[in-house]
PDB file of C-alpha atoms in Angstrom:
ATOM      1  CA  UNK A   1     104.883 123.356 105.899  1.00 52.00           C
ATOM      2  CA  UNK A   2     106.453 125.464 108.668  1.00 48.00           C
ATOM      3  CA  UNK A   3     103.006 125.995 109.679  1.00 52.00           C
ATOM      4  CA  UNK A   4     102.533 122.276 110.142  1.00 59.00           C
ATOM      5  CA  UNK A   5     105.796 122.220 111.701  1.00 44.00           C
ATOM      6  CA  UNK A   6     104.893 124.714 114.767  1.00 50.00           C
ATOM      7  CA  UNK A   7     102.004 122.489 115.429  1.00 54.00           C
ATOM      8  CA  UNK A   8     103.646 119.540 115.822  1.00 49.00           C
ATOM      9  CA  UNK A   9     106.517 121.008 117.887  1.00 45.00           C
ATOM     10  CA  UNK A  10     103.944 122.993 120.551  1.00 52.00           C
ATOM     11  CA  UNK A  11     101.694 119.607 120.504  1.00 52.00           C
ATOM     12  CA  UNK A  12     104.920 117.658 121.575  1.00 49.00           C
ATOM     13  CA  UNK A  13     105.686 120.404 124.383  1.00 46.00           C
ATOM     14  CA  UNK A  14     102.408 120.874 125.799  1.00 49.00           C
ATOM     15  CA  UNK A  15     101.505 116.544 126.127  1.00 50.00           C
ATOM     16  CA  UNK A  16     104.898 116.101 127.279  1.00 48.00           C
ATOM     17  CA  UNK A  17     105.111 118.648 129.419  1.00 47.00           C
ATOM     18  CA  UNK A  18     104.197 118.566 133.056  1.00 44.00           C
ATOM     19  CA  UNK A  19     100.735 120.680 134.096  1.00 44.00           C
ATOM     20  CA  UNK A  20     101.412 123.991 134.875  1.00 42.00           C
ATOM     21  CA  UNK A  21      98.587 125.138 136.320  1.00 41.00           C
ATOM     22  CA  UNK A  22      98.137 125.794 140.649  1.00 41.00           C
ATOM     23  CA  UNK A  23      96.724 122.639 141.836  1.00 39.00           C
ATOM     24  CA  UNK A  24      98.299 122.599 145.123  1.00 42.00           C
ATOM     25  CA  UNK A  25      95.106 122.175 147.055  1.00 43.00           C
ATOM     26  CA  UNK A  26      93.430 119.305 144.832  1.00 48.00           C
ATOM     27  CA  UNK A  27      93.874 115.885 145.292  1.00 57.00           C
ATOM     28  CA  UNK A  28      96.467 113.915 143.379  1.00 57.00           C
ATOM     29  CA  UNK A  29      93.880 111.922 141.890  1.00 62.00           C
ATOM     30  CA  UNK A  30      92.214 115.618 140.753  1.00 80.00           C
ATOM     31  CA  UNK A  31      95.469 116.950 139.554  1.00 89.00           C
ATOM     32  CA  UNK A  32      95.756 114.449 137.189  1.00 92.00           C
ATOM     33  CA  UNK A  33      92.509 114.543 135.755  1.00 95.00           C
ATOM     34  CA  UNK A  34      92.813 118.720 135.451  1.00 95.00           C
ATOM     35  CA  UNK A  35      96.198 117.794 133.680  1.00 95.00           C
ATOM     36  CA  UNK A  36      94.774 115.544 131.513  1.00 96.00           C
ATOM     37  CA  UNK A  37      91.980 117.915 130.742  1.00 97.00           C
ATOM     38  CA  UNK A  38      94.483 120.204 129.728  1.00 96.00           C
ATOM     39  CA  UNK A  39      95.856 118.504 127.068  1.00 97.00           C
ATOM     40  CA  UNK A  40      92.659 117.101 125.995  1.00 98.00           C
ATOM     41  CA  UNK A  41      91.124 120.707 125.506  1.00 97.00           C
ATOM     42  CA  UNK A  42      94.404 122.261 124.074  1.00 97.00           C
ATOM     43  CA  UNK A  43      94.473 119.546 121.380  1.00 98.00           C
ATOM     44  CA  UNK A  44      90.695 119.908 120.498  1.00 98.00           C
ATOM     45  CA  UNK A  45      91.310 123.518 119.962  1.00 97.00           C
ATOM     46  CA  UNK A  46      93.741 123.026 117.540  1.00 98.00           C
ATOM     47  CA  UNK A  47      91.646 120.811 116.012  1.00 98.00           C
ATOM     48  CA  UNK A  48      89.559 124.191 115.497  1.00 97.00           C
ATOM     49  CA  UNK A  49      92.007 126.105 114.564  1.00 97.00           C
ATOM     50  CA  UNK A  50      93.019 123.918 111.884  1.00 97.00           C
ATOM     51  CA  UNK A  51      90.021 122.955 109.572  1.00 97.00           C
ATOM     52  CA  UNK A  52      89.910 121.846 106.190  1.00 97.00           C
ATOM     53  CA  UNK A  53      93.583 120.479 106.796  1.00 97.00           C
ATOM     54  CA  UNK A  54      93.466 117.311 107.119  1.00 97.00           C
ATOM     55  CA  UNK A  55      97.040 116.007 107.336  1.00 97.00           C
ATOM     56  CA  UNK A  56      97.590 118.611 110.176  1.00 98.00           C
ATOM     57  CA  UNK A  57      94.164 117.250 111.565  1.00 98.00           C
ATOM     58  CA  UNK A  58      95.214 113.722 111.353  1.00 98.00           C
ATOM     59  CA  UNK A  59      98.403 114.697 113.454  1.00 98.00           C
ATOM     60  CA  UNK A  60      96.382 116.275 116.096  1.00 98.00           C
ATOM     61  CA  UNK A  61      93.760 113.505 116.436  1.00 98.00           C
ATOM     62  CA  UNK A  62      96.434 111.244 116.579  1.00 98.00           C
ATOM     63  CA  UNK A  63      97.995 112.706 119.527  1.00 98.00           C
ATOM     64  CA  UNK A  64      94.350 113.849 121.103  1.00 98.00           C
ATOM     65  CA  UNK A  65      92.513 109.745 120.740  1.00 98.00           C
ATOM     66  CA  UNK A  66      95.099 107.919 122.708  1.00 98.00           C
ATOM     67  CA  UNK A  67      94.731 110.523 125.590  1.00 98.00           C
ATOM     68  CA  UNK A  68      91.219 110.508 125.765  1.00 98.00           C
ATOM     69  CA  UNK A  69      91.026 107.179 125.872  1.00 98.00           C
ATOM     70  CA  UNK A  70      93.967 106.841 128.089  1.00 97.00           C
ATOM     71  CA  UNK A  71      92.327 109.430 130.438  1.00 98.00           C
ATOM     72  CA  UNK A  72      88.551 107.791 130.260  1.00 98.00           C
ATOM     73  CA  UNK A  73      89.818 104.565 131.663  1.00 97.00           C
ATOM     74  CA  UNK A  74      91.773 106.286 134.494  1.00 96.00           C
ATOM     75  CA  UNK A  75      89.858 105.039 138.179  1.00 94.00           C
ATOM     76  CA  UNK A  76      87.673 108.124 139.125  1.00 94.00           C
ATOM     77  CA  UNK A  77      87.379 109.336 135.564  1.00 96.00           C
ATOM     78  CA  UNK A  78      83.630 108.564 135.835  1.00 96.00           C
ATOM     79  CA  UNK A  79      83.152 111.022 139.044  1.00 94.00           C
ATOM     80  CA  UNK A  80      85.473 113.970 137.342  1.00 96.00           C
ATOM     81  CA  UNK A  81      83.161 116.747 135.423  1.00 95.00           C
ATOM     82  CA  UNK A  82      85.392 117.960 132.931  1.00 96.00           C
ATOM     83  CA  UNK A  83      83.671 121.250 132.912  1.00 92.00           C
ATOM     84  CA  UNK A  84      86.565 123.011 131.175  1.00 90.00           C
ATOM     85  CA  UNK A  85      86.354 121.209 128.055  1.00 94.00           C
ATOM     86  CA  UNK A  86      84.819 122.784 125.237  1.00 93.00           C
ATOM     87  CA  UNK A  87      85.973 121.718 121.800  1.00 95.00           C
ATOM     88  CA  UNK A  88      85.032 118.230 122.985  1.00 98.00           C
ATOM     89  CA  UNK A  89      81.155 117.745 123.459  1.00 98.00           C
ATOM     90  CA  UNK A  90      80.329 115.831 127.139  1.00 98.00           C
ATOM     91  CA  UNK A  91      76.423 114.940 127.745  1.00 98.00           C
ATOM     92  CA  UNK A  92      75.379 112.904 130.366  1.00 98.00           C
ATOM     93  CA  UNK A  93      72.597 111.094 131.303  1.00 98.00           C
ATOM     94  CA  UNK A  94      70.192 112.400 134.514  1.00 97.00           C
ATOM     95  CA  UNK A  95      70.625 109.108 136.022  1.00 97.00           C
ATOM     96  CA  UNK A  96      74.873 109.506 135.864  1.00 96.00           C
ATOM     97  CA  UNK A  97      74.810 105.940 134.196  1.00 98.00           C
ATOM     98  CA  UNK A  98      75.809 107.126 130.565  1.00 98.00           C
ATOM     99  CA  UNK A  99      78.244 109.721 129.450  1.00 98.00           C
ATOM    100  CA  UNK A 100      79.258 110.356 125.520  1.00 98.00           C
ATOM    101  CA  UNK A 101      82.327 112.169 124.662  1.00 98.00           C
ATOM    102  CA  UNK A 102      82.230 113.455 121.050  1.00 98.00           C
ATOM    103  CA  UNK A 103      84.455 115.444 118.453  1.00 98.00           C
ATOM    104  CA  UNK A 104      85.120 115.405 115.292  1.00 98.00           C
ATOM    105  CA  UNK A 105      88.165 116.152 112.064  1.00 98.00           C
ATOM    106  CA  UNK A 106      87.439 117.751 108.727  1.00 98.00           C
ATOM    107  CA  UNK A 107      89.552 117.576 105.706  1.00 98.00           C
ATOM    108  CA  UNK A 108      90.661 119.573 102.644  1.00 97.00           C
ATOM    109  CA  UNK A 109      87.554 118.373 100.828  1.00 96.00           C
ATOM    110  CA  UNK A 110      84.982 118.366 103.880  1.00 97.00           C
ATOM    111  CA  UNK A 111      84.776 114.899 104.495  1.00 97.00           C
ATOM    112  CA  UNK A 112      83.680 115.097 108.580  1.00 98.00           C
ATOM    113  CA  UNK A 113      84.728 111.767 110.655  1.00 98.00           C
ATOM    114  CA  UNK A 114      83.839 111.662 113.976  1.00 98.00           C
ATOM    115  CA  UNK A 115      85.069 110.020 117.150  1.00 98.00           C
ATOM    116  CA  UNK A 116      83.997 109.336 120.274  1.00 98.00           C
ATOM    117  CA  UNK A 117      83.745 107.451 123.572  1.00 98.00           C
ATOM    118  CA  UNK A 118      80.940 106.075 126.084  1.00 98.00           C
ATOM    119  CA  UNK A 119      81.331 105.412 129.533  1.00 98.00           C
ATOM    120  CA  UNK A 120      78.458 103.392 130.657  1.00 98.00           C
ATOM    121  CA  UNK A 121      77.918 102.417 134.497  1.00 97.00           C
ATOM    122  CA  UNK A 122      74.953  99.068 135.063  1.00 93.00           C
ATOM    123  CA  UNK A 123      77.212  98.861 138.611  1.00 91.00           C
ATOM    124  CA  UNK A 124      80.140  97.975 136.631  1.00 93.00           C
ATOM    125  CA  UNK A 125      82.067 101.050 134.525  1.00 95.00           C
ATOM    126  CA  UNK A 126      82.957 100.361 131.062  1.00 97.00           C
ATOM    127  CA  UNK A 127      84.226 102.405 128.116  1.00 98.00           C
ATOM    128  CA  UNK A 128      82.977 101.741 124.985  1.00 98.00           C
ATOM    129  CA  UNK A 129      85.075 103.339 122.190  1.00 98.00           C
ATOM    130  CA  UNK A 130      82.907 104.516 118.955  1.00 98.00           C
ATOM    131  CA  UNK A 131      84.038 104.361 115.219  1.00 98.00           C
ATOM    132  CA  UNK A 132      82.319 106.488 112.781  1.00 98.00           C
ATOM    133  CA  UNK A 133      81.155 104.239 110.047  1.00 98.00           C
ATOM    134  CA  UNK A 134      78.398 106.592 108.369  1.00 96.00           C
ATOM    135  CA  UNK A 135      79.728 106.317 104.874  1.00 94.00           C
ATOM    136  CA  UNK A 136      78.644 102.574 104.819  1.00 96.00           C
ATOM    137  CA  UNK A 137      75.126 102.761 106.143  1.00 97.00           C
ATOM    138  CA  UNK A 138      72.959 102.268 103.234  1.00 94.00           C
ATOM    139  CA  UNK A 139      69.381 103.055 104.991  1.00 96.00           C
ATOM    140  CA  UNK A 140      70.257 104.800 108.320  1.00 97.00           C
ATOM    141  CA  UNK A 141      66.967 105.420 109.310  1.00 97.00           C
ATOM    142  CA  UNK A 142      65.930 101.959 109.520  1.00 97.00           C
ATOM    143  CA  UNK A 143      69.941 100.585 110.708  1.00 98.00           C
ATOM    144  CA  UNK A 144      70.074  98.757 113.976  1.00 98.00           C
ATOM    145  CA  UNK A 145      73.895  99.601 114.839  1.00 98.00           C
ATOM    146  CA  UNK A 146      76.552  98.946 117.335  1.00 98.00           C
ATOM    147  CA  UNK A 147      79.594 100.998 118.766  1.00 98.00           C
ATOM    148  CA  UNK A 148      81.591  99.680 115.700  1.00 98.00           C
ATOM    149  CA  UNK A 149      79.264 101.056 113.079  1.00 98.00           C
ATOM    150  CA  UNK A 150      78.142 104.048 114.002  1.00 98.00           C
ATOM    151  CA  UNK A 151      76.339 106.594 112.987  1.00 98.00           C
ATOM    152  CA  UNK A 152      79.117 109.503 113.654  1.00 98.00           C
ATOM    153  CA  UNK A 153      77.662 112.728 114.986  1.00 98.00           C
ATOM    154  CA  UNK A 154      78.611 114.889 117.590  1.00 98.00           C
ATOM    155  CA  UNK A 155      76.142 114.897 120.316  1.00 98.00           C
ATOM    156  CA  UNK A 156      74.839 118.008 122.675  1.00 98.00           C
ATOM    157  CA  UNK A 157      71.994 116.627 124.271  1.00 98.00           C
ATOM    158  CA  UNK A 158      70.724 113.359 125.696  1.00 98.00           C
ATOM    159  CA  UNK A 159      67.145 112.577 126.975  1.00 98.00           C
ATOM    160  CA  UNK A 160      66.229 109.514 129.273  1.00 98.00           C
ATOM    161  CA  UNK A 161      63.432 108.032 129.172  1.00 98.00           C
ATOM    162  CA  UNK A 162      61.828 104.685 131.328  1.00 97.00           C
ATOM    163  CA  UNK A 163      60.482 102.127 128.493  1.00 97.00           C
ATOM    164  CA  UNK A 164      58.279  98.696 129.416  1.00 96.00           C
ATOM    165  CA  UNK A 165      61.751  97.203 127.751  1.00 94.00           C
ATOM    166  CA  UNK A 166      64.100  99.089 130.105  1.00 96.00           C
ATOM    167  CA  UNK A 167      66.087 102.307 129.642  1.00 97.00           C
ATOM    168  CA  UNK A 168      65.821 104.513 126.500  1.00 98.00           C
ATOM    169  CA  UNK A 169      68.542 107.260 125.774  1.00 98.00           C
ATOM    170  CA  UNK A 170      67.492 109.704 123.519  1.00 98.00           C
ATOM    171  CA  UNK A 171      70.753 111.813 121.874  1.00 99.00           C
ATOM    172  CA  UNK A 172      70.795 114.994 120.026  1.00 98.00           C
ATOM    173  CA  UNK A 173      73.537 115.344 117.500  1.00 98.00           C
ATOM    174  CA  UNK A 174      74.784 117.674 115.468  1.00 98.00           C
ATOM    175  CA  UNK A 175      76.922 116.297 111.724  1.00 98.00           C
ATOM    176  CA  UNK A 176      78.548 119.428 109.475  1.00 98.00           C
ATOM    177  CA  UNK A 177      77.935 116.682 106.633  1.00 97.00           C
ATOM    178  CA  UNK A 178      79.892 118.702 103.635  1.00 95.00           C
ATOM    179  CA  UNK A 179      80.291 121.544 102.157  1.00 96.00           C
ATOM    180  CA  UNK A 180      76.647 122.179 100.769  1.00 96.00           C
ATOM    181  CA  UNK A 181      74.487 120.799 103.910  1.00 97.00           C
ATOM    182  CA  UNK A 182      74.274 120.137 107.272  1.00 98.00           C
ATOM    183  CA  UNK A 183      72.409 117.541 109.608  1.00 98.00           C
ATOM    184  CA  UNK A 184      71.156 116.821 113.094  1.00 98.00           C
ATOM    185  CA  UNK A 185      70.215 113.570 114.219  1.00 98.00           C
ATOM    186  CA  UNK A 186      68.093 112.082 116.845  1.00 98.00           C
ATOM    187  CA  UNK A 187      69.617 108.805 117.727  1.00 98.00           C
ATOM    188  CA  UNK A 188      68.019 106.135 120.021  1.00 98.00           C
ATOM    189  CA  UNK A 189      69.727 104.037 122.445  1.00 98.00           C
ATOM    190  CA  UNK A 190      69.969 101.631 124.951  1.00 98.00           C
ATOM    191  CA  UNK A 191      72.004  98.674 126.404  1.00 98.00           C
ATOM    192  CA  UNK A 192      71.522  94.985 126.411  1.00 97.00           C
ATOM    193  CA  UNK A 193      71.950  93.165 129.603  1.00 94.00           C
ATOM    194  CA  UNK A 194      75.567  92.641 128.872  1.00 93.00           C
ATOM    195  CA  UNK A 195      75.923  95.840 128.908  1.00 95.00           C
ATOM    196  CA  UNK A 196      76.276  96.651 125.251  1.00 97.00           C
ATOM    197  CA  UNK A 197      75.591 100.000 123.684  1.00 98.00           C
ATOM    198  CA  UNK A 198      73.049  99.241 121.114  1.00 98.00           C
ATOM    199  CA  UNK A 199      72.088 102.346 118.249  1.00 98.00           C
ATOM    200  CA  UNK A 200      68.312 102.432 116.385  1.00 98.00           C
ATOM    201  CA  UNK A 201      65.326 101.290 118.270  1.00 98.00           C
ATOM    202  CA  UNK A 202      61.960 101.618 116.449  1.00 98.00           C
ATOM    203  CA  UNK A 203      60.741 104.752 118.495  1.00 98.00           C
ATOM    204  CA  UNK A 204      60.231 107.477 116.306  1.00 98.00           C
ATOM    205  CA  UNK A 205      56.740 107.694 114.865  1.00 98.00           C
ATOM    206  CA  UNK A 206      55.525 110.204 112.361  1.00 97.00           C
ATOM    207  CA  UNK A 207      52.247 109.658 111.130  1.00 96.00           C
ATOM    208  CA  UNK A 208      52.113 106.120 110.928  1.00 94.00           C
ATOM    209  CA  UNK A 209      55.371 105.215 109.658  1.00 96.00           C
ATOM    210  CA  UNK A 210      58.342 104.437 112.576  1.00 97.00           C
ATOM    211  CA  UNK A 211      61.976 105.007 112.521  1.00 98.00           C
ATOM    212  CA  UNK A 212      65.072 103.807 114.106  1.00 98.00           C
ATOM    213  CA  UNK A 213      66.583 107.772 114.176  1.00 98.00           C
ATOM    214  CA  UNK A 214      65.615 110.717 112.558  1.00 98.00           C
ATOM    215  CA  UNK A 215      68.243 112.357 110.577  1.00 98.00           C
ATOM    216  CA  UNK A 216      67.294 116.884 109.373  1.00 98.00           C
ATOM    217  CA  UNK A 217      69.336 117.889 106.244  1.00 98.00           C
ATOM    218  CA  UNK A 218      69.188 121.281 105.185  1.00 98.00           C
ATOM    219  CA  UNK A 219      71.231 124.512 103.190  1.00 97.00           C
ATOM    220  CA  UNK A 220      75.101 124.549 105.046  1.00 96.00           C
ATOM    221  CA  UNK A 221      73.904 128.362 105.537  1.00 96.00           C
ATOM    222  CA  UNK A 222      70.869 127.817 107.838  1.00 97.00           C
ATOM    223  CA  UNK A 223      70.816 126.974 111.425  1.00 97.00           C
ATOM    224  CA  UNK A 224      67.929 124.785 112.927  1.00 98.00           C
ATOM    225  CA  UNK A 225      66.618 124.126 116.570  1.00 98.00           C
ATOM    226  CA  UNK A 226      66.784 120.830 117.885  1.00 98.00           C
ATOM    227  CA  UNK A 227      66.453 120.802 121.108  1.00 98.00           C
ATOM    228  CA  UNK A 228      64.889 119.282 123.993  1.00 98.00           C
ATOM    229  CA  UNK A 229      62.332 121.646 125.979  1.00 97.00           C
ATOM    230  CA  UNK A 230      61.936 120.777 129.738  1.00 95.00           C
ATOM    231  CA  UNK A 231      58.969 123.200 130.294  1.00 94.00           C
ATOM    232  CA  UNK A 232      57.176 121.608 127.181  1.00 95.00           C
ATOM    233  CA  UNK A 233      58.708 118.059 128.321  1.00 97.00           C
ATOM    234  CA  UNK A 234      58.778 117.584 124.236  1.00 98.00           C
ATOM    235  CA  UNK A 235      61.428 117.428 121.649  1.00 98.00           C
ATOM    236  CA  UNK A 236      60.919 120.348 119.676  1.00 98.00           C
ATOM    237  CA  UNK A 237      62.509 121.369 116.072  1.00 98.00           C
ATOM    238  CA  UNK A 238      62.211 124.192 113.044  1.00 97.00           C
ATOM    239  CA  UNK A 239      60.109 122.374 110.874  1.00 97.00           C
ATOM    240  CA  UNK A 240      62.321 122.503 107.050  1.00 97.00           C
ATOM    241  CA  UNK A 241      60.542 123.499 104.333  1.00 96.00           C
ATOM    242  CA  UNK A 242      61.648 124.222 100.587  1.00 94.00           C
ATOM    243  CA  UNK A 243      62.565 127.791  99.633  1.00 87.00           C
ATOM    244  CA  UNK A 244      60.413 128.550  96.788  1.00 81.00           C
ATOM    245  CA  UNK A 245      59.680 126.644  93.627  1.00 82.00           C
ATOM    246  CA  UNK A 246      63.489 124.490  94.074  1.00 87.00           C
ATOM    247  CA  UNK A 247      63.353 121.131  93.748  1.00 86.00           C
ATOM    248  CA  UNK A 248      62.074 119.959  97.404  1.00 80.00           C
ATOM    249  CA  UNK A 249      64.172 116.427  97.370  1.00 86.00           C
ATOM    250  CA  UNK A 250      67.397 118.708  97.154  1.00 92.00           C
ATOM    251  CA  UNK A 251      68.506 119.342 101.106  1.00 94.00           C
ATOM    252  CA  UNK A 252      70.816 122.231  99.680  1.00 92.00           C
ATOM    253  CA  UNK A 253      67.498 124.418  99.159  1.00 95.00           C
ATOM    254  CA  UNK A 254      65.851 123.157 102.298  1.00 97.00           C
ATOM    255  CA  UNK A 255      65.441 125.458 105.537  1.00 97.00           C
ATOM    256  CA  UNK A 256      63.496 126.475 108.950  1.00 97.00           C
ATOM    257  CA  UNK A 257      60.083 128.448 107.980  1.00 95.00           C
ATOM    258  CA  UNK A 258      59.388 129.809 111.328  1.00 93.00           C
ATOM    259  CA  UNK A 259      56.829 127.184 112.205  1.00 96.00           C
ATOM    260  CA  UNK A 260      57.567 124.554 115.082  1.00 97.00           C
ATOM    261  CA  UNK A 261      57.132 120.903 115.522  1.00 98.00           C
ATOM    262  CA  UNK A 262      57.692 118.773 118.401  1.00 98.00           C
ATOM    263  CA  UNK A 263      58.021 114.771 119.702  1.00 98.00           C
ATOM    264  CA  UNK A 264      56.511 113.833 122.958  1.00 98.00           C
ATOM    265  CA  UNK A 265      57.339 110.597 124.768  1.00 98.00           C
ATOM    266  CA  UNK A 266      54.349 108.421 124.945  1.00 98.00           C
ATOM    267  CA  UNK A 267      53.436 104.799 125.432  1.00 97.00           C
ATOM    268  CA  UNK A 268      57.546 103.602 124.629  1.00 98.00           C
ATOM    269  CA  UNK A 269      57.467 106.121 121.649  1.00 98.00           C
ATOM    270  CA  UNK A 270      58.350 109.326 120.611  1.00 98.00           C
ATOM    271  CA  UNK A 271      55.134 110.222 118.427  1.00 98.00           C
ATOM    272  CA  UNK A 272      55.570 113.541 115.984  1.00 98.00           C
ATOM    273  CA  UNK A 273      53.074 116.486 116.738  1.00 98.00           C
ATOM    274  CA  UNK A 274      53.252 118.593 113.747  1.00 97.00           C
ATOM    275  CA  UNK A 275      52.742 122.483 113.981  1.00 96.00           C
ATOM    276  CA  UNK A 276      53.183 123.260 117.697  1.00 96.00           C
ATOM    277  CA  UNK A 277      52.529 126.613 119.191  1.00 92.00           C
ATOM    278  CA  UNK A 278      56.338 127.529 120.298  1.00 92.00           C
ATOM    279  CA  UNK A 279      57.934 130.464 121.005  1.00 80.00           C
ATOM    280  CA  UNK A 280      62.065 129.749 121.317  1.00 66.00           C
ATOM    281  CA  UNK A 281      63.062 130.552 124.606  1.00 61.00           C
ATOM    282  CA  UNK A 282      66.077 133.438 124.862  1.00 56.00           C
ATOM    283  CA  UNK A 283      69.385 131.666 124.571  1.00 54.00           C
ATOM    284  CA  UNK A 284      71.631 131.016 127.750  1.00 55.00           C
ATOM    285  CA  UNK A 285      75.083 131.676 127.430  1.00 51.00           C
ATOM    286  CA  UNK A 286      76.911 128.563 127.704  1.00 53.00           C
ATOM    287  CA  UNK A 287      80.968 127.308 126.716  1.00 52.00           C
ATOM    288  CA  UNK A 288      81.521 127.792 123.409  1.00 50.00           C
ATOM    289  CA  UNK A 289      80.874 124.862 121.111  1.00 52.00           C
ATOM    290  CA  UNK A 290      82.028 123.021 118.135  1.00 54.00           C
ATOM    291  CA  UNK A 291      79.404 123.579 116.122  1.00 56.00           C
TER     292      UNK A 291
END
């Protein structure tokens, strides 16, 4: 309890209190947004910091949403990089039309949620907020979805990609799942004339069948690639196979086997090559990340 008390007493000084950092050449505009920033990334640490907790997490989130959202809609927010943040995920699109913020809470029983914002730009800026609605999709792969039933992950890459239908944004997500398995997800989407986000488009194909995402579970104590590779200008993943004679429908026993496979974009579709020749690339240091 005095734990939770602390918390709440250092989250009520630091988003009332006024930015202390030197910002004395910036712009107003920019001191704002580096205050804002501020709070957003000290309140997604603590997030962090306090796992598996989730009253304490609720508090937290409930301080960190309304700023984010507050601080999205702010004029200029579009144009500011928030490079500093790193407990909240921020991928944006090469054309600087889309960007997704993403985080996520975890309670005392591993039950992720996840929450999130777009800010879209068809010559008009909008912000679209997300709500995680994964526990009531009954067949994700196949699930055409909107912003208010969403398939909660947090995202750490994005792919664009010209279609005969218009723009296709493929995202890269990352969901801790529970406490026995993990999953990434590639999600499709794209916006309708309106300017709604819309989730699941049939462009995954592997072997003949299509999907509308593709979602990897596997063992909570593996890690697999999923990345995009610009070189290979492919998807590429560890393909997960079954350790030994377990039962192969059971994602707790499922892991990378050292073999490759990759997607390439082709014809409106992302069609699966199977068994690629590909040798990971040494990894960059970058900001730390939630996941």
């Amino acid at each position: 309890m005095r734990i939770r008390y602390t918390i709440f007493l250092l989250i009520l000084f630091f988003v009332t209190a006024p930015c202390c950092v030197n910002v004395a050449k910036a712009s107003h505009a920019d001191s704002l947004f580096v205050n804002k920033e501020l709070q957003m990334e000290y309140l997604a640490d603590l997030l962090g910091q306090t796992r598996f907790d989730g009253v304490v997490q609720d508090s937290i989130n409930g301080q960190l949403l309304p700023i984010v959202e507050q601080t999205l809609k702010m004029k200029g927010s579009f144009d500011y990089e928030f490079i500093n943040l790193k407990n909240i995920s921020v991928v944006k699109s090469k054309d600087r039309r889309v960007r997704i913020f993403t985080w996520y809470t975890v309670d005392d029983e591993a039950n992720y949620r996840y929450y999130g914002f777009i800010q879209y730009d068809n010559g008009q800026q909008r912000l679209i907020a997300l709500n995680d609605a994964k526990d009531k999709i009954v067949n994700p792969n196949s699930a055409s979805l909107t912003e208010k039933n969403w398939w909660g992950a947090v995202y750490y890459g994005i792919v664009e990609n010209s279609t005969s239908s218009g723009k296709l944004y493929t995202l890269i997500g990352w969901d801790g799942n529970g406490l026995y398995s993990t999953r990434k997800v590639l999600e499709s989407l794209y916006f309708t004339d309106k300017g709604q986000p819309r989730f699941g488009k049939m462009v995954f194909k592997v072997g003949r069948k299509k999907e509308k995402r593709m979602i990897f579970e596997y063992n909570k104590r593996a890690t697999m690639m999923l990345n995009f590779d610009d070189m290979l200008n492919m998807i590429v993943f560890d393909h997960l196979a079954v350790y030994g004679d377990q039962d192969a429908n059971n994602p707790m026993f499922l892991g990378p086997d050292s073999s490759h496979d990759g997607l390439r974009f082709q014809d409106d579709v992302w069609i699966h090559v199977p068994n690629i020749d590909y040798k990971k690339q040494a990894p960059v240091q970058k900001k730390r990340r939630l996941f």
